[in-house]
Coordinates of N, CA and C in Angstrom, one line a residue:
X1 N -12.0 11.4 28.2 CA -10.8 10.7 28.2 C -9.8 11.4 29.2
X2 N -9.4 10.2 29.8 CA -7.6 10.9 31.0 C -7.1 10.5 30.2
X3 N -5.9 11.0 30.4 CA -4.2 10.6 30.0 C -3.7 10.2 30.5
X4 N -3.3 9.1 31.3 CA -2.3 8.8 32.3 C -0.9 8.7 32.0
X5 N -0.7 8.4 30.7 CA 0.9 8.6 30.6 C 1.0 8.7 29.0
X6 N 2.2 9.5 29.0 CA 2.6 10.2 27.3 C 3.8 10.0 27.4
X7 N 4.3 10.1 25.7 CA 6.0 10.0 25.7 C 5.9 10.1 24.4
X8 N 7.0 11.0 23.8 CA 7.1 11.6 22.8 C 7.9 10.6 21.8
X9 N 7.4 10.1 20.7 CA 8.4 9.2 20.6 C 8.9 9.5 18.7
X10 N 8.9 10.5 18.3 CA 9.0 11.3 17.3 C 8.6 12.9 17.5
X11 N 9.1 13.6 16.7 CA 9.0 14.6 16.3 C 7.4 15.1 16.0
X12 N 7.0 15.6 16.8 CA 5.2 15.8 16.9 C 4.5 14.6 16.9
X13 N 4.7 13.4 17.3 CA 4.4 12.1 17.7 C 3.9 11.3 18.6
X14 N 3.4 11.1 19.6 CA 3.4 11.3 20.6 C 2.5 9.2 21.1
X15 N 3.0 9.0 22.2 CA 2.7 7.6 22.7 C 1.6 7.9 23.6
X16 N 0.2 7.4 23.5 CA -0.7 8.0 24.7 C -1.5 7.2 25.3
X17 N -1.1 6.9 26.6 CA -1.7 5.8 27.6 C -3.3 6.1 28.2
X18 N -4.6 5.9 27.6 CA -5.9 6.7 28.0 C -5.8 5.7 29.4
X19 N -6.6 6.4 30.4 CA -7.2 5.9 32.0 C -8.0 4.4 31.0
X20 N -8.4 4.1 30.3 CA -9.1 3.2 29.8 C -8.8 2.7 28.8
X21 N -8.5 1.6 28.6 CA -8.1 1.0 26.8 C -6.7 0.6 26.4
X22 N -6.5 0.2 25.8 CA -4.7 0.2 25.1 C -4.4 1.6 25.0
X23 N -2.9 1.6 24.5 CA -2.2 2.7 24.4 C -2.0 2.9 22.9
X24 N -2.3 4.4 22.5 CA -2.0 4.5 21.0 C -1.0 6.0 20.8
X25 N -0.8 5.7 19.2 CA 0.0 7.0 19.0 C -0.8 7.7 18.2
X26 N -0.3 9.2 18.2 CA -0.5 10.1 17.3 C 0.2 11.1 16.9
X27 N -0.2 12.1 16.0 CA 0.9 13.2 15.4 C -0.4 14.3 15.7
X28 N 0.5 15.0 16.1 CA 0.1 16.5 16.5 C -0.4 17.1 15.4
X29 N 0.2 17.1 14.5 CA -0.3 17.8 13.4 C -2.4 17.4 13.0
X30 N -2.5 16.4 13.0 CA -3.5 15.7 12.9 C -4.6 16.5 13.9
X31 N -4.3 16.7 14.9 CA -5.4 17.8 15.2 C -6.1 18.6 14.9
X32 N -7.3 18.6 15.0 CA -8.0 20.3 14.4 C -8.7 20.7 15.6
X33 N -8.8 20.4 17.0 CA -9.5 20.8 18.1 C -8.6 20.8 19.5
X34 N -7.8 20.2 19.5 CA -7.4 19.8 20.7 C -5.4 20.4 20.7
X35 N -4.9 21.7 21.3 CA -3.8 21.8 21.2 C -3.0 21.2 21.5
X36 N -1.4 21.0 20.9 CA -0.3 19.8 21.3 C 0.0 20.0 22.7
X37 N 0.0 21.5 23.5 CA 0.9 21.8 24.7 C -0.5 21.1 25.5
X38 N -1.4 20.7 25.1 CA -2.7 19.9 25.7 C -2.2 18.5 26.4
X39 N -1.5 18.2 25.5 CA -1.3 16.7 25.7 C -0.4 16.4 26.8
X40 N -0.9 15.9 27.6 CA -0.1 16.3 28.9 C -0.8 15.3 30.2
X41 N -0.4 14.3 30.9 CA -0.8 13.8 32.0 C -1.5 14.0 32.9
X42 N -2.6 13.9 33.6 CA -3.6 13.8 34.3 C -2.7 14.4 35.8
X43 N -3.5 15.9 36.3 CA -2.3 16.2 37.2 C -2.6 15.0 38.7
X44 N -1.5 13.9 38.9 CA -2.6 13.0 40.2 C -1.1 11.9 40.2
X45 N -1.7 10.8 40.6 CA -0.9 8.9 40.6 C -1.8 8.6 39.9
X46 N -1.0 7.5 40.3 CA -1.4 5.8 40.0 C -1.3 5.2 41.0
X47 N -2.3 4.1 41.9 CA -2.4 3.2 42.3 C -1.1 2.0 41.7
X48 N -1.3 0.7 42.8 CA -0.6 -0.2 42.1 C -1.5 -1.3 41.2
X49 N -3.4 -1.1 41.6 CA -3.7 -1.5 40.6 C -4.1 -0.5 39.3
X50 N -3.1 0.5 39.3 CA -3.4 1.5 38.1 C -4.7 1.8 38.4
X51 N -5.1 2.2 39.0 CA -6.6 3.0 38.7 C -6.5 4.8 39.2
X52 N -6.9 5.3 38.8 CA -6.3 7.0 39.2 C -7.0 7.3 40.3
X53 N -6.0 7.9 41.5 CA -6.7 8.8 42.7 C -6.7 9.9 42.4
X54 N -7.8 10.9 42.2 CA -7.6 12.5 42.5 C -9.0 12.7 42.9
X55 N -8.5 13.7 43.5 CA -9.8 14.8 43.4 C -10.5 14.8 42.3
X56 N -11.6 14.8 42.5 CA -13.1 15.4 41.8 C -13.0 16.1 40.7
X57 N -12.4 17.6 41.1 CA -11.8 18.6 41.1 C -11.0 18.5 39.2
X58 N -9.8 17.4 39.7 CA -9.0 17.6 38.7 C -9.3 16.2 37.5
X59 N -10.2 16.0 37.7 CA -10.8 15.4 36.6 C -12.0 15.5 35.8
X60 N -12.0 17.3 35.9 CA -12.9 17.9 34.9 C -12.3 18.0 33.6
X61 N -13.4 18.3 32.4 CA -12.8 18.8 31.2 C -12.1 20.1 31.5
X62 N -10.8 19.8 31.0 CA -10.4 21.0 31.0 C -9.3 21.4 32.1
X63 N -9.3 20.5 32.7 CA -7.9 19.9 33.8 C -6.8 19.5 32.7
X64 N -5.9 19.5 33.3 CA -4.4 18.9 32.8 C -5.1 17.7 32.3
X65 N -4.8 17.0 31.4 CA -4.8 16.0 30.8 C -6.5 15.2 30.9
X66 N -6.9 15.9 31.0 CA -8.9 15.8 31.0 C -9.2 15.7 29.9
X67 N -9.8 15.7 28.8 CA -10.7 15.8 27.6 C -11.9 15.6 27.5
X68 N -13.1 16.8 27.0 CA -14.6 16.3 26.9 C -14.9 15.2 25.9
X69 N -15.9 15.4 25.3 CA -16.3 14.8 24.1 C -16.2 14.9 23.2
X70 N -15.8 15.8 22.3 CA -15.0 17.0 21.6 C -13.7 16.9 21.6
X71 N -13.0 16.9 22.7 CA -11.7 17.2 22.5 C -11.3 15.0 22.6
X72 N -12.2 14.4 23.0 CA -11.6 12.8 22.9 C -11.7 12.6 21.4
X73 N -13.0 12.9 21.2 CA -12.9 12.8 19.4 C -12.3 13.1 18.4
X74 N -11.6 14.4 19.0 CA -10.6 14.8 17.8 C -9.1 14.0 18.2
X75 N -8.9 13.9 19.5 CA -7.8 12.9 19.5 C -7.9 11.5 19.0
X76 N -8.7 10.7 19.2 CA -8.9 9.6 18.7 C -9.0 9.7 17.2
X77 N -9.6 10.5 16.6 CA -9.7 10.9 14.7 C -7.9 10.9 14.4
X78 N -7.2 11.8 15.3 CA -5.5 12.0 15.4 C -5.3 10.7 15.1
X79 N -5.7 9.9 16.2 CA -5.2 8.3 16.0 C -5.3 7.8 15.0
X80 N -6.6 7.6 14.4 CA -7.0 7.1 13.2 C -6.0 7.1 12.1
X81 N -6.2 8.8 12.3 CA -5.2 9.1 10.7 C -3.8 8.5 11.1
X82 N -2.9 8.6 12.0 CA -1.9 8.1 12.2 C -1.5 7.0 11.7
X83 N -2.8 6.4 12.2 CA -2.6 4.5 12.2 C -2.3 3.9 10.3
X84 N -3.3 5.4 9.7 CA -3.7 5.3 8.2 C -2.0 5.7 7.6
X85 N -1.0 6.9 8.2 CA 0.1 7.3 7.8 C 1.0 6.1 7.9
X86 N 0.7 5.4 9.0 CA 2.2 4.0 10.0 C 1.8 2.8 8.3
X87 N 0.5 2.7 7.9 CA 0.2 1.5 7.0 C 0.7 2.2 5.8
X88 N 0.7 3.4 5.5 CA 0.7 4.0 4.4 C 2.6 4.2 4.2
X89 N 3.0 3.8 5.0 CA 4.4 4.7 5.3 C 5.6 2.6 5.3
X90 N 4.4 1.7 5.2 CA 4.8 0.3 5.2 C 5.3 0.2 3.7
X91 N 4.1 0.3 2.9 CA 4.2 0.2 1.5 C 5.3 1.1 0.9
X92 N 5.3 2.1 1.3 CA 6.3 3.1 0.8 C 7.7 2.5 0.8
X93 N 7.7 2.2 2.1 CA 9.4 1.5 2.8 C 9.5 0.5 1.6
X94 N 9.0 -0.3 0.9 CA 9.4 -1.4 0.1 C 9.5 -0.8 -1.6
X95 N 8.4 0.3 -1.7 CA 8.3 0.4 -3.1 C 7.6 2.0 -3.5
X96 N 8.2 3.3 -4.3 CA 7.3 4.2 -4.6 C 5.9 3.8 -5.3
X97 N 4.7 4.6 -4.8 CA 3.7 4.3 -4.6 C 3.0 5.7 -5.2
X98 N 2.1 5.1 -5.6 CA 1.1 6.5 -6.8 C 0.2 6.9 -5.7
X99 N -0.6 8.1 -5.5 CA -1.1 8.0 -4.1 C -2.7 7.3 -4.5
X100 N -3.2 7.4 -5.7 CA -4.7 6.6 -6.2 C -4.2 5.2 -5.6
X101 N -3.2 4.7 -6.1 CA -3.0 3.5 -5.8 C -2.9 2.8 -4.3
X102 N -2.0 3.7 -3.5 CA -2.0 3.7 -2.4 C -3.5 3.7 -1.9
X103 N -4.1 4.7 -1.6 CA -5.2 5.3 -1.1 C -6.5 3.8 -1.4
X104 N -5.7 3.1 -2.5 CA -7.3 2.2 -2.8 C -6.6 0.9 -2.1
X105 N -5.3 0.7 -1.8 CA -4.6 -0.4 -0.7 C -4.7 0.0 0.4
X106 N -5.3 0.9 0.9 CA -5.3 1.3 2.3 C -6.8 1.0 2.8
X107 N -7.7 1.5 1.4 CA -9.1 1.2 2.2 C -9.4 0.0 1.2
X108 N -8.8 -0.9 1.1 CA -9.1 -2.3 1.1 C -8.5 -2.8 2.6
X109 N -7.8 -2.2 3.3 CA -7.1 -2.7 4.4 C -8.3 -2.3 6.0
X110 N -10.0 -1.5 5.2 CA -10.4 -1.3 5.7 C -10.7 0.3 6.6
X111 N -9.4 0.6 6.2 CA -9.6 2.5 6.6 C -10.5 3.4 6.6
X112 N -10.4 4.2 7.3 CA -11.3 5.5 7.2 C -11.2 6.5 6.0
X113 N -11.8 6.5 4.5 CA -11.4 7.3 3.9 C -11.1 8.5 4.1
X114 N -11.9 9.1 4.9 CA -11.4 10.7 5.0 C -9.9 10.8 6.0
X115 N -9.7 9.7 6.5 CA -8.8 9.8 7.5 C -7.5 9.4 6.4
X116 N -8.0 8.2 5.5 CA -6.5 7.9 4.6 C -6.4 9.8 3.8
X117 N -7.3 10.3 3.1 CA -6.7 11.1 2.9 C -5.7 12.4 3.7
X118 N -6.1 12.6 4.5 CA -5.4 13.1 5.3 C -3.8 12.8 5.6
X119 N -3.9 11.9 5.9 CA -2.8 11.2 6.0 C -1.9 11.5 4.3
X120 N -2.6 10.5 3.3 CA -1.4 11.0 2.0 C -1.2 12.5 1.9
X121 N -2.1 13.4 2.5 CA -1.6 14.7 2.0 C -0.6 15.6 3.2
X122 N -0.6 14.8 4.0 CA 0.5 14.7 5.1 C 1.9 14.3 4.3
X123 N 2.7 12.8 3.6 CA 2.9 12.3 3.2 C 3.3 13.1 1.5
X124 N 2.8 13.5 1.3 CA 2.9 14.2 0.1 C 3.6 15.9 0.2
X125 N 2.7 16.3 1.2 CA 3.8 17.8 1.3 C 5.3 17.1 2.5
X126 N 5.2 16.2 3.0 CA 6.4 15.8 3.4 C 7.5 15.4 2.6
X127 N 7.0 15.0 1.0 CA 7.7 14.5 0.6 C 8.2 12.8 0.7
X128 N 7.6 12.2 1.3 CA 7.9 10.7 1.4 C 6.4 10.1 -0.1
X129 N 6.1 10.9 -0.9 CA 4.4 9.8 -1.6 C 4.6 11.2 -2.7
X130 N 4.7 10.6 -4.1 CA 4.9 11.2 -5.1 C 4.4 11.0 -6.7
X131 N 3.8 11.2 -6.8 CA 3.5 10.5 -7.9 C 4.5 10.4 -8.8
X132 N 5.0 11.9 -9.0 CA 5.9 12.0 -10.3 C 6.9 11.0 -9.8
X133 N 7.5 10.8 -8.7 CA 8.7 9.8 -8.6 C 8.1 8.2 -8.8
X134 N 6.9 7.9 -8.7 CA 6.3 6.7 -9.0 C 5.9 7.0 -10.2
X135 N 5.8 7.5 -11.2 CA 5.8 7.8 -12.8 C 6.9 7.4 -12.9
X136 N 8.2 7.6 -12.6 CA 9.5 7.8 -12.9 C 9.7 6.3 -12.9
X137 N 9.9 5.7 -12.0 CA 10.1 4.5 -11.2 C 9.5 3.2 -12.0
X138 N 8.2 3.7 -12.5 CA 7.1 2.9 -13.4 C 7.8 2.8 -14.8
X139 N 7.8 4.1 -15.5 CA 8.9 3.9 -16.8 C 10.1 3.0 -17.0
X140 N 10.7 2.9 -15.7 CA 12.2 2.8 -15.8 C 11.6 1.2 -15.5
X141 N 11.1 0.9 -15.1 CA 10.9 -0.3 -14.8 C 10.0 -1.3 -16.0
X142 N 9.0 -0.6 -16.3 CA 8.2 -0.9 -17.4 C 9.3 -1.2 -19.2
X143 N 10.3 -0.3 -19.0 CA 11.0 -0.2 -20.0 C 11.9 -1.1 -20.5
X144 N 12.0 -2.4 -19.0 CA 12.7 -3.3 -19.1 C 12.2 -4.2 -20.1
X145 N 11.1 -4.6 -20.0 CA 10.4 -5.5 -20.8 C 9.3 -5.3 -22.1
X146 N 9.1 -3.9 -22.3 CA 8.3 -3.1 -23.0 C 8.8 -2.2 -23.8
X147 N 8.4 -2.1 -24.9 CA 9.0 -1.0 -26.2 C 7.5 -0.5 -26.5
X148 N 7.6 0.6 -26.0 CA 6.0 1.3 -26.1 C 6.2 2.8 -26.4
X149 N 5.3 3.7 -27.5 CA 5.4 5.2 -27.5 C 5.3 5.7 -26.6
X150 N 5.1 7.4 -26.5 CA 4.7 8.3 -25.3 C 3.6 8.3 -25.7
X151 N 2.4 8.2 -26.8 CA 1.4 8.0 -26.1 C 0.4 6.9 -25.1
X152 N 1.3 5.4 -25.8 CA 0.6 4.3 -24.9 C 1.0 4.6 -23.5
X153 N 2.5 4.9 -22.9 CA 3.0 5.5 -21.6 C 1.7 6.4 -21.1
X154 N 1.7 7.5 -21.3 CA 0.7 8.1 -21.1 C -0.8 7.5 -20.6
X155 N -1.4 7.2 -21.3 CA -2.4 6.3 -21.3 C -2.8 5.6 -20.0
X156 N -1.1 4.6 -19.9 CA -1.1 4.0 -18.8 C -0.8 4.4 -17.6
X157 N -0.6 5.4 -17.5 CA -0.1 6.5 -16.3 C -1.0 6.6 -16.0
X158 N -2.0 7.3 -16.8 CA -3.3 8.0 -16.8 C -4.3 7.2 -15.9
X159 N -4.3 5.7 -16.3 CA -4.9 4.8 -16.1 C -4.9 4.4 -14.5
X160 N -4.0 4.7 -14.0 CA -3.3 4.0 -12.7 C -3.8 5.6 -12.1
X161 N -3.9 6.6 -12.1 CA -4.5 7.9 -11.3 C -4.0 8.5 -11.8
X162 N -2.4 8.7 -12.3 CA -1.8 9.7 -12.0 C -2.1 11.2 -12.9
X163 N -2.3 12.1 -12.5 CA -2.0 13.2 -12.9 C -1.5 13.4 -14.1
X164 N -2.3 14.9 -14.8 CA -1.3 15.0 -16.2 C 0.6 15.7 -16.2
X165 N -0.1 16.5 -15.2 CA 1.3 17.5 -15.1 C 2.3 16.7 -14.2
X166 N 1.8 15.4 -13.4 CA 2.9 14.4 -13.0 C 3.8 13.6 -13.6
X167 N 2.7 12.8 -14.9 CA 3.2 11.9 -15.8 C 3.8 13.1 -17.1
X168 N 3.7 14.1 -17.3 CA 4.4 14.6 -17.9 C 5.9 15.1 -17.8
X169 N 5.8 15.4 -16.3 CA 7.1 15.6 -16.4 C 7.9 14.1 -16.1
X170 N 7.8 13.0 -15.9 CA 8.5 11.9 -15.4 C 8.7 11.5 -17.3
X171 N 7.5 11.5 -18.0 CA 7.9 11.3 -19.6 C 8.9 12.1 -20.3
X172 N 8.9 13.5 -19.8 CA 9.8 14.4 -20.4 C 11.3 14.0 -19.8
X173 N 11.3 13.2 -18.6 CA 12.4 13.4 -18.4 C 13.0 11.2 -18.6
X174 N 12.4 10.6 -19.1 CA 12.4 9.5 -19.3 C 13.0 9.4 -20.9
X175 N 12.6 10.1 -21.9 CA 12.5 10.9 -22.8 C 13.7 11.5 -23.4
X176 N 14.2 11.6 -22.1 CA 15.4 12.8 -22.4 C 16.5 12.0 -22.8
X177 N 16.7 10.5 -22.1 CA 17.5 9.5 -21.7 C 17.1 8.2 -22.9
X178 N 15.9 8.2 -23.3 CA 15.5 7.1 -24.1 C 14.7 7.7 -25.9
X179 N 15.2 7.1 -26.9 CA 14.7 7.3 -28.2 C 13.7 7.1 -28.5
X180 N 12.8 7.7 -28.8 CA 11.4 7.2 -29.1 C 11.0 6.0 -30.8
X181 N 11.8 6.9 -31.0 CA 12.6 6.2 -32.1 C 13.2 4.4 -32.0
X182 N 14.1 4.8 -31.1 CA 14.3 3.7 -31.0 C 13.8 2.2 -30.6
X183 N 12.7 3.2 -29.4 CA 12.3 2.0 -28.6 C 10.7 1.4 -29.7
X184 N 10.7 2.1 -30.9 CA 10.1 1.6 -31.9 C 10.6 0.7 -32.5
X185 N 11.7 0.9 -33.2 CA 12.9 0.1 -33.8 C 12.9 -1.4 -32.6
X186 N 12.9 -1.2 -31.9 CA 12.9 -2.4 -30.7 C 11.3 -3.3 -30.3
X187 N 10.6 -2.4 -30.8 CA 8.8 -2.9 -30.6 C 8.6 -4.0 -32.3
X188 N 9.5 -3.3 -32.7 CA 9.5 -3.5 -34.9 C 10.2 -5.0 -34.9
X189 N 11.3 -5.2 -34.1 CA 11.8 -6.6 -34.1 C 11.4 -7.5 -33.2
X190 N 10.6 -7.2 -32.2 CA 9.7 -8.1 -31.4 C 8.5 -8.5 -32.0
X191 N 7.6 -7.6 -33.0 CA 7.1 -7.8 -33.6 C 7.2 -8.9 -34.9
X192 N 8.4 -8.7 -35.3 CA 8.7 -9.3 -36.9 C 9.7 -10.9 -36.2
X193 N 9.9 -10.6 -34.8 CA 10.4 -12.0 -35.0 C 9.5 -13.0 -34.4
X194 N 8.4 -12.7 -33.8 CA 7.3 -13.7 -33.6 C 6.2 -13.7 -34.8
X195 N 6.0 -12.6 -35.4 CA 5.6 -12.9 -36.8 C 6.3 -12.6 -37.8
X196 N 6.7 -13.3 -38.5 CA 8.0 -13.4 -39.7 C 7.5 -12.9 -40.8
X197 N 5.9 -13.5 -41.1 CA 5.3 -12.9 -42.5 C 3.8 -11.7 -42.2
X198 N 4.2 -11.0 -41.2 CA 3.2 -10.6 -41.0 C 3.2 -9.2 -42.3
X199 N 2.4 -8.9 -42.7 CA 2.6 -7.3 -43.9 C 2.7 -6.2 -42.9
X200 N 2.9 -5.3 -44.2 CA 3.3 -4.1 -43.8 C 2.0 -3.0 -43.1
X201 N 1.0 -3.7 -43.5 CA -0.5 -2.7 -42.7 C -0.3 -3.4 -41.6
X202 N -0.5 -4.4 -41.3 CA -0.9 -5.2 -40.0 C 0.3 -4.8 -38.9
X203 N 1.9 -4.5 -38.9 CA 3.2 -4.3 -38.6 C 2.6 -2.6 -38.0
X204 N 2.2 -2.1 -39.3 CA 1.9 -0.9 -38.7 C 0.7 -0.3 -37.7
X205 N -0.5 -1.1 -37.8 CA -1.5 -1.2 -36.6 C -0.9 -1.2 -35.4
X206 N 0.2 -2.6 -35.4 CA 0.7 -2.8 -34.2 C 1.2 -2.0 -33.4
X207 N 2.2 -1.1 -34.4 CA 2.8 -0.2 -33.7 C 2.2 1.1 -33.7
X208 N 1.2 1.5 -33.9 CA 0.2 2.1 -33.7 C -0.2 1.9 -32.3
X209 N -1.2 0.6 -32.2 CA -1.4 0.3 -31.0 C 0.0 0.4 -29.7
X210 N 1.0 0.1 -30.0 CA 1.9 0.5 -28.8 C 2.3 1.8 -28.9
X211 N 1.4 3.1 -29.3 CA 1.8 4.4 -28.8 C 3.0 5.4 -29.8
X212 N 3.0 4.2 -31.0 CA 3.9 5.3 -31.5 C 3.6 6.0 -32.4
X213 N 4.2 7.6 -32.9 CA 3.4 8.4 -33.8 C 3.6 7.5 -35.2
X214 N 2.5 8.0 -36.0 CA 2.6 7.9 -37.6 C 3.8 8.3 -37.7
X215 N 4.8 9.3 -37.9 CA 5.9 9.7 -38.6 C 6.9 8.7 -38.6
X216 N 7.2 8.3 -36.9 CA 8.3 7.5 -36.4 C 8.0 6.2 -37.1
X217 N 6.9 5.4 -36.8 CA 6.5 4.4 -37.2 C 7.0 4.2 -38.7
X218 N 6.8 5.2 -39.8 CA 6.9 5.1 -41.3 C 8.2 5.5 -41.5
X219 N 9.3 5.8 -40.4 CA 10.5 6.1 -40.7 C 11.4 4.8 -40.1
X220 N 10.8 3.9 -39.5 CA 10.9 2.9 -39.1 C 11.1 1.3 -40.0
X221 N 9.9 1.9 -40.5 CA 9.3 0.3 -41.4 C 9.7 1.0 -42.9
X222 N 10.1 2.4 -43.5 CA 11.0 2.9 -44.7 C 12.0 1.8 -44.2
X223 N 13.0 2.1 -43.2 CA 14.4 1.9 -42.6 C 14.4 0.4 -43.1
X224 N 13.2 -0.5 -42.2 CA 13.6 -1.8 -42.3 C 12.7 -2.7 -42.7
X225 N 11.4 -2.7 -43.1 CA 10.5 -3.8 -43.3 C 11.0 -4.5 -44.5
X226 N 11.3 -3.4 -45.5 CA 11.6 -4.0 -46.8 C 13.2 -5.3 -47.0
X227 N 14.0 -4.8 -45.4 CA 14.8 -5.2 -45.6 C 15.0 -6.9 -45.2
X228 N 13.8 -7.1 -44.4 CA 13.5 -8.3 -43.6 C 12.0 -8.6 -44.6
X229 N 11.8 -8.7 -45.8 CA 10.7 -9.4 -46.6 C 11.4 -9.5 -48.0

């Protein structure tokens, strides 16, 4: 590969015109063979039908802006992942994103898996791709329409990829702000007003099944069953 023209167009980012092909970007970081002070233009012109004049000479590997086979491969792999961070960095822009989740919309999108990873763990020590903040995000949102324990939450966290020590802290701090208690008490009259004669074992499976402890649950249906039968 030549280079015929570069331009920086971010912070370790870089726009790169090959002697051959379209023009792509990449991030420096993304390297593992080829140094960034590498990247650098073919020392020569351009014609006006763009074709390169130089010497022999200065279009060995290993010239200003030359690359063997080795060093094209690891730039073009750069590209790859890039291309995987620009799609990955789409979804983010609209909505926090779990990185299991992400990661399995990216290679439906056809990706290089080893390259999507790369990329999220770019993305992740950057700080833009979080789980815990997509835990967070998922609760507050889920909570709109749903009266569910910490254990069915869990569950469903679980379910979607995320981590224990992720979904735990986003529960402990969801938690901090919302009654467990309550949002029983709130599962207890969604229940009892679409079934009006349902009993007191069946009331309590239910709320069982939505994640709530034994204790809460019988301090719940003490509180009120008797008072609505």
């Amino acid at each position: 590969m030549v280079i015929r023209g570069i331009k920086q167009t971010l912070p370790g980012v870089y726009k790169i015109t090959p002697d051959a092909g379209s023009a792509f970007f990449l991030r420096a970081e993304y390297l593992t063979r080829v140094k960034e002070e590498r990247l650098v233009c073919v020392n020569g012109s351009l014609s006006e039908e763009d074709s390169l004049f130089l010497p022999s000479e200065n279009l060995l590997p290993g010239s200003a802006g030359v690359f063997d086979e080795g060093d094209t491969e690891d730039i073009l792999h750069a590209a790859l992942v890039y291309a995987c961070e620009s799609a990955a960095m789409t979804y983010l822009a609209r909505a926090e994103q779990s990185r299991a989740g992400l990661a399995q919309k990216l290679l439906k999108k056809g990706l290089d898996k080893n390259a999507v990873s790369i990329a999220l763990d770019f993305l992740e020590e950057a700080g833009y791709l979080s789980d815990e903040r997509f835990a967070g995000a998922w609760l507050r949102s889920r909570s709109i329409d749903h009266a569910e324990g910490r254990r069915k939450l869990e569950a469903e966290l679980s379910s979607r990829g995320i981590k224990k020590d992720s979904y735990e802290k986003a529960l402990n701090e969801f938690f901090e702000d919302k009654s467990e208690k309550a949002l029983c008490e709130r599962a207890y009259r969604k229940i009892t007003r679409s079934k009006k004669d349902i009993d007191e074992k069946k009331l309590y499976a239910s709320l069982m099944r939505l994640g709530f402890p034994s204790k809460i649950i019988k301090s719940v249906l003490d509180e009120n069953f008797d008072k609505s039968n």
